[in-house]
Amino acid sequence: MRLSDAAIRKAKPTDKIQRLFDGFGLYLEITTAGSKLWRQKYRFGGKEKRLAHGPYPTVTLAQARQRRDEARRLLAEGIDPAEQRKAERIAGEERAANSFEAVAREWHGKFSKDWAESHSSKIMGRLERDLFPWLGKYPIADIKAPELLRCLRRVESRGALETAHRILQNSGQIFRYAIASGRADRDPSADLRGALTPWKPQHYPAPTDPAAVGELLRALDGYSGGLPVKTMLQLAPLVFVRPGELRQAEWAEIDMTAAEWNIPAHKMKTREPHLVPLSRQAVELLMDLHPLTGDRAHLFPGGHDPRKPVSENALNAALRRLGYDKDTMTGHGFRAIARTLLDEELHFRPDYIEHQLAHAVRDPNGRAYNRTKHLPERRKMMQAWADYLDRLRAETSNVLEFKKSGTSR
């Protein structure tokens, strides 16, 4: 007699396992704990076997019958339904392991060890926001250029042209990693060259005219905020490191006697340790600051949590307070000033400058310079640079007009 939903609902557990048969091998197994489970008994290769079809009522009677009939169809074709189900499960697991998101995260985990934390987070943020929601679950080998382009068009539509180009670049790296690891045959991002709205990298704004730089230096000296931020402003042109490296500076990294700042690799964008020779002027600034923050880990502790450094916006916020808008001067701009004037005005060798900027400088044999390469020459350069800035600061005559925040000074 075939089962009915009413009969199944009325069935109660006993002290023994019950089996209510429906026909063609399908039955409902009721455990002593009260669970009701669909099972199917069948024979394959001369052996009796069983197939699970799920619990009732999650799997209804009608659904259980459909699964039974599909299993019988496979048996008629000489296929063991249990083995077929196992193969489908394995294939599903492989598809999940080879999905775009899985491969992208694997690629990121492998290579981000050599990236700065901010760079690593930025790349993963782009992927999670702009690609994973639409492409993440699909096998990476199945993704075509038009599908990737649709994602990039969404990014373009919000005016983020640079981000769209960055995502395209990262996508190419992920697809090429998939090819190398045997999970894709080609890189569809290569088909999208020229498909995006053109974008050119923008240099960080900064005044590079010596007179305007002198005016900037005088403005920094006139900052009326707290001493830590004022010192950070005054130190920025002397050391011209990246803003993130400056704000995270710790007293343990400073050697006043040797006049050196040793920045550990994990704080550097290049993931290589960096040595900054400190000029006499830089040491004097640090000595003035030390009585105030020397008992803290960071030179420039945060206002809300002194155990952490000031926020990443502190330097730019201070410049805005001085009247320099984002189109005129940023924290990164101190690097552009140094790169330009050390070359054009003080005529130092470009490789000395690039090395002090912590750029990837290589010798004629292709080897990366180490942190102490040309250290005596760089010490002289950093002192000459500090002395030159003092001269610019002192030159008050013949100062060119320099617009800040839409006004002239």
Coordinates of N, CA, C and O in Angstrom, one line a residue, residues 191-261:
D191 N 41.3 40.5 -23.6 CA 40.4 40.9 -24.7 C 39.8 42.3 -24.5 O 39.2 42.8 -25.3
L192 N 40.0 42.8 -23.3 CA 39.4 44.1 -22.9 C 40.4 45.3 -23.0 O 40.0 46.4 -22.6
R193 N 41.5 45.1 -23.6 CA 42.4 46.2 -23.8 C 41.8 47.2 -24.7 O 41.3 46.9 -25.8
G194 N 41.7 48.4 -24.2 CA 41.1 49.5 -25.0 C 39.6 49.6 -24.8 O 38.9 50.5 -25.4
A195 N 39.0 48.7 -24.0 CA 37.5 48.7 -23.9 C 37.1 49.7 -22.8 O 35.9 50.1 -22.8
L196 N 38.0 50.1 -21.9 CA 37.6 51.0 -20.8 C 37.9 52.4 -21.2 O 38.7 52.7 -22.1
T197 N 37.2 53.4 -20.6 CA 37.4 54.8 -20.8 C 38.9 55.1 -20.4 O 39.3 54.7 -19.3
P198 N 39.7 55.7 -21.2 CA 41.1 56.0 -20.9 C 41.3 56.7 -19.6 O 40.4 57.6 -19.2
W199 N 42.3 56.4 -18.9 CA 42.7 57.0 -17.6 C 44.2 57.1 -17.5 O 44.8 56.1 -17.9
K200 N 44.7 58.2 -17.0 CA 46.1 58.3 -16.8 C 46.4 58.6 -15.3 O 45.6 59.3 -14.7
P201 N 47.4 57.9 -14.8 CA 47.7 58.2 -13.4 C 47.9 59.7 -13.1 O 48.6 60.4 -13.9
Q202 N 47.4 60.2 -12.0 CA 47.5 61.5 -11.6 C 48.6 61.7 -10.6 O 48.6 61.0 -9.6
H203 N 49.5 62.6 -10.8 CA 50.5 62.8 -9.8 C 49.9 63.6 -8.6 O 49.0 64.4 -8.8
Y204 N 50.5 63.4 -7.4 CA 50.0 64.1 -6.2 C 50.3 65.5 -6.4 O 51.5 65.9 -6.7
P205 N 49.4 66.4 -6.1 CA 49.7 67.9 -6.3 C 50.7 68.4 -5.2 O 50.6 67.9 -4.1
A206 N 51.5 69.2 -5.7 CA 52.5 69.8 -4.8 C 53.2 71.0 -5.5 O 53.4 71.0 -6.7
P207 N 53.5 72.1 -4.8 CA 54.2 73.2 -5.4 C 55.7 72.8 -5.5 O 56.3 72.2 -4.6
T208 N 56.3 73.0 -6.7 CA 57.7 72.7 -6.9 C 58.5 73.9 -7.3 O 59.7 73.8 -7.5
D209 N 57.9 75.1 -7.3 CA 58.6 76.3 -7.5 C 59.3 76.6 -6.1 O 58.6 76.6 -5.1
P210 N 60.6 76.9 -6.1 CA 61.3 77.1 -4.9 C 60.6 78.2 -4.0 O 60.5 78.0 -2.8
A211 N 60.2 79.3 -4.6 CA 59.6 80.3 -3.8 C 58.3 79.8 -3.1 O 58.0 80.1 -2.0
A212 N 57.5 79.1 -3.9 CA 56.2 78.5 -3.3 C 56.5 77.5 -2.2 O 55.8 77.4 -1.2
V213 N 57.6 76.8 -2.4 CA 58.0 75.8 -1.4 C 58.4 76.6 -0.1 O 58.0 76.2 1.0
G214 N 59.1 77.7 -0.2 CA 59.5 78.5 0.9 C 58.2 79.0 1.6 O 58.2 79.0 2.9
E215 N 57.2 79.4 0.9 CA 56.0 79.9 1.5 C 55.3 78.7 2.3 O 54.8 78.9 3.4
L216 N 55.3 77.6 1.7 CA 54.7 76.4 2.3 C 55.4 76.1 3.6 O 54.8 75.8 4.7
L217 N 56.8 76.1 3.6 CA 57.5 75.8 4.8 C 57.2 76.8 5.9 O 57.1 76.5 7.1
R218 N 57.1 78.1 5.6 CA 56.7 79.1 6.6 C 55.3 78.9 7.1 O 55.0 79.1 8.3
A219 N 54.4 78.4 6.3 CA 53.1 78.1 6.7 C 53.1 76.9 7.7 O 52.4 76.9 8.7
L220 N 53.9 75.9 7.4 CA 54.0 74.8 8.4 C 54.5 75.2 9.7 O 54.0 74.8 10.8
D221 N 55.5 76.1 9.7 CA 56.0 76.6 11.0 C 55.0 77.4 11.8 O 55.1 77.5 13.0
G222 N 54.0 78.0 11.1 CA 53.0 78.7 11.7 C 51.8 78.0 12.2 O 50.8 78.5 12.6
Y223 N 51.8 76.6 12.0 CA 50.7 75.8 12.4 C 50.4 76.0 13.9 O 51.3 75.9 14.7
S224 N 49.1 76.2 14.3 CA 48.8 76.5 15.6 C 48.2 75.3 16.4 O 47.6 75.5 17.5
G225 N 48.2 74.2 15.8 CA 47.6 73.0 16.4 C 48.6 72.4 17.4 O 49.6 73.0 17.8
G226 N 48.3 71.1 17.8 CA 49.1 70.5 18.8 C 50.5 70.2 18.3 O 50.8 70.1 17.1
L227 N 51.5 70.1 19.3 CA 52.9 69.9 18.9 C 53.1 68.6 18.1 O 53.9 68.6 17.1
P228 N 52.5 67.4 18.4 CA 52.8 66.2 17.6 C 52.4 66.4 16.1 O 53.3 66.1 15.2
V229 N 51.3 67.0 15.8 CA 50.9 67.2 14.4 C 51.8 68.3 13.8 O 52.2 68.2 12.6
K230 N 52.1 69.3 14.5 CA 53.0 70.4 14.0 C 54.4 69.8 13.7 O 55.0 70.1 12.6
T231 N 54.9 68.9 14.5 CA 56.2 68.3 14.3 C 56.1 67.4 13.1 O 57.0 67.3 12.3
M232 N 55.0 66.7 12.9 CA 54.8 65.8 11.8 C 54.8 66.6 10.5 O 55.4 66.2 9.5
L233 N 54.2 67.8 10.5 CA 54.2 68.7 9.4 C 55.6 69.1 9.0 O 56.0 69.2 7.9
Q234 N 56.3 69.5 10.0 CA 57.7 70.1 9.8 C 58.7 69.0 9.4 O 59.6 69.2 8.7
L235 N 58.4 67.8 9.9 CA 59.3 66.7 9.6 C 59.1 66.1 8.2 O 60.0 65.6 7.5
A236 N 57.8 66.2 7.7 CA 57.5 65.6 6.4 C 58.4 66.1 5.3 O 58.8 65.2 4.5
P237 N 58.6 67.4 5.1 CA 59.5 67.7 4.0 C 61.0 67.3 4.2 O 61.7 67.2 3.2
L238 N 61.4 67.1 5.4 CA 62.8 66.8 5.7 C 63.1 65.3 5.4 O 64.2 64.9 5.0
V239 N 62.1 64.4 5.6 CA 62.3 63.0 5.5 C 61.6 62.4 4.2 O 62.0 61.4 3.7
F240 N 60.6 63.1 3.7 CA 59.8 62.8 2.5 C 59.5 61.3 2.3 O 59.7 60.8 1.3
V241 N 59.1 60.7 3.4 CA 58.6 59.3 3.4 C 57.1 59.4 3.0 O 56.5 60.4 3.0
R242 N 56.5 58.2 2.8 CA 55.1 58.2 2.5 C 54.3 58.6 3.8 O 54.8 58.3 4.9
P243 N 53.2 59.2 3.7 CA 52.4 59.7 4.8 C 52.1 58.6 5.8 O 52.2 58.8 7.1
G244 N 51.8 57.4 5.3 CA 51.5 56.3 6.2 C 52.7 55.8 7.0 O 52.6 55.4 8.2
E245 N 53.9 55.9 6.4 CA 55.1 55.6 7.1 C 55.5 56.6 8.2 O 56.0 56.3 9.3
L246 N 55.2 57.9 7.9 CA 55.5 58.9 8.8 C 54.5 58.9 10.0 O 55.0 58.9 11.2
R247 N 53.2 58.7 9.8 CA 52.3 58.7 11.0 C 52.5 57.5 11.9 O 52.2 57.6 13.1
Q248 N 53.0 56.4 11.3 CA 53.2 55.2 12.2 C 54.6 55.1 12.8 O 54.9 54.1 13.4
A249 N 55.4 56.2 12.7 CA 56.8 56.2 13.2 C 56.7 55.9 14.7 O 55.9 56.4 15.5
E250 N 57.7 55.1 15.2 CA 57.8 54.7 16.6 C 59.1 55.1 17.1 O 60.1 55.1 16.4
W251 N 59.2 55.5 18.4 CA 60.4 55.9 19.0 C 61.5 54.8 19.0 O 62.7 55.1 18.9
A252 N 61.0 53.6 19.0 CA 62.0 52.5 19.0 C 62.8 52.4 17.7 O 63.8 51.8 17.6
E253 N 62.2 53.0 16.7 CA 62.9 53.0 15.3 C 63.9 54.1 15.2 O 64.7 54.1 14.2
I254 N 63.9 55.1 16.1 CA 64.7 56.3 16.0 C 66.0 56.1 16.8 O 66.0 55.7 18.0
D255 N 67.1 56.3 16.1 CA 68.4 56.3 16.8 C 69.0 57.7 16.7 O 69.5 58.2 15.7
M256 N 68.8 58.5 17.8 CA 69.2 59.9 17.9 C 70.7 60.0 17.7 O 71.2 60.9 17.1
T257 N 71.4 59.1 18.4 CA 72.9 59.2 18.3 C 73.4 59.0 16.9 O 74.3 59.7 16.4
A258 N 72.9 58.0 16.2 CA 73.4 57.7 14.9 C 72.7 58.6 13.8 O 73.0 58.6 12.7
A259 N 71.6 59.3 14.3 CA 70.8 60.2 13.4 C 70.2 59.4 12.3 O 70.4 59.6 11.1
E260 N 69.5 58.3 12.7 CA 68.9 57.4 11.7 C 67.5 57.0 12.1 O 67.2 56.9 13.3
W261 N 66.7 56.8 11.2 CA 65.3 56.2 11.4 C 65.2 54.9 10.6 O 65.3 55.0 9.3

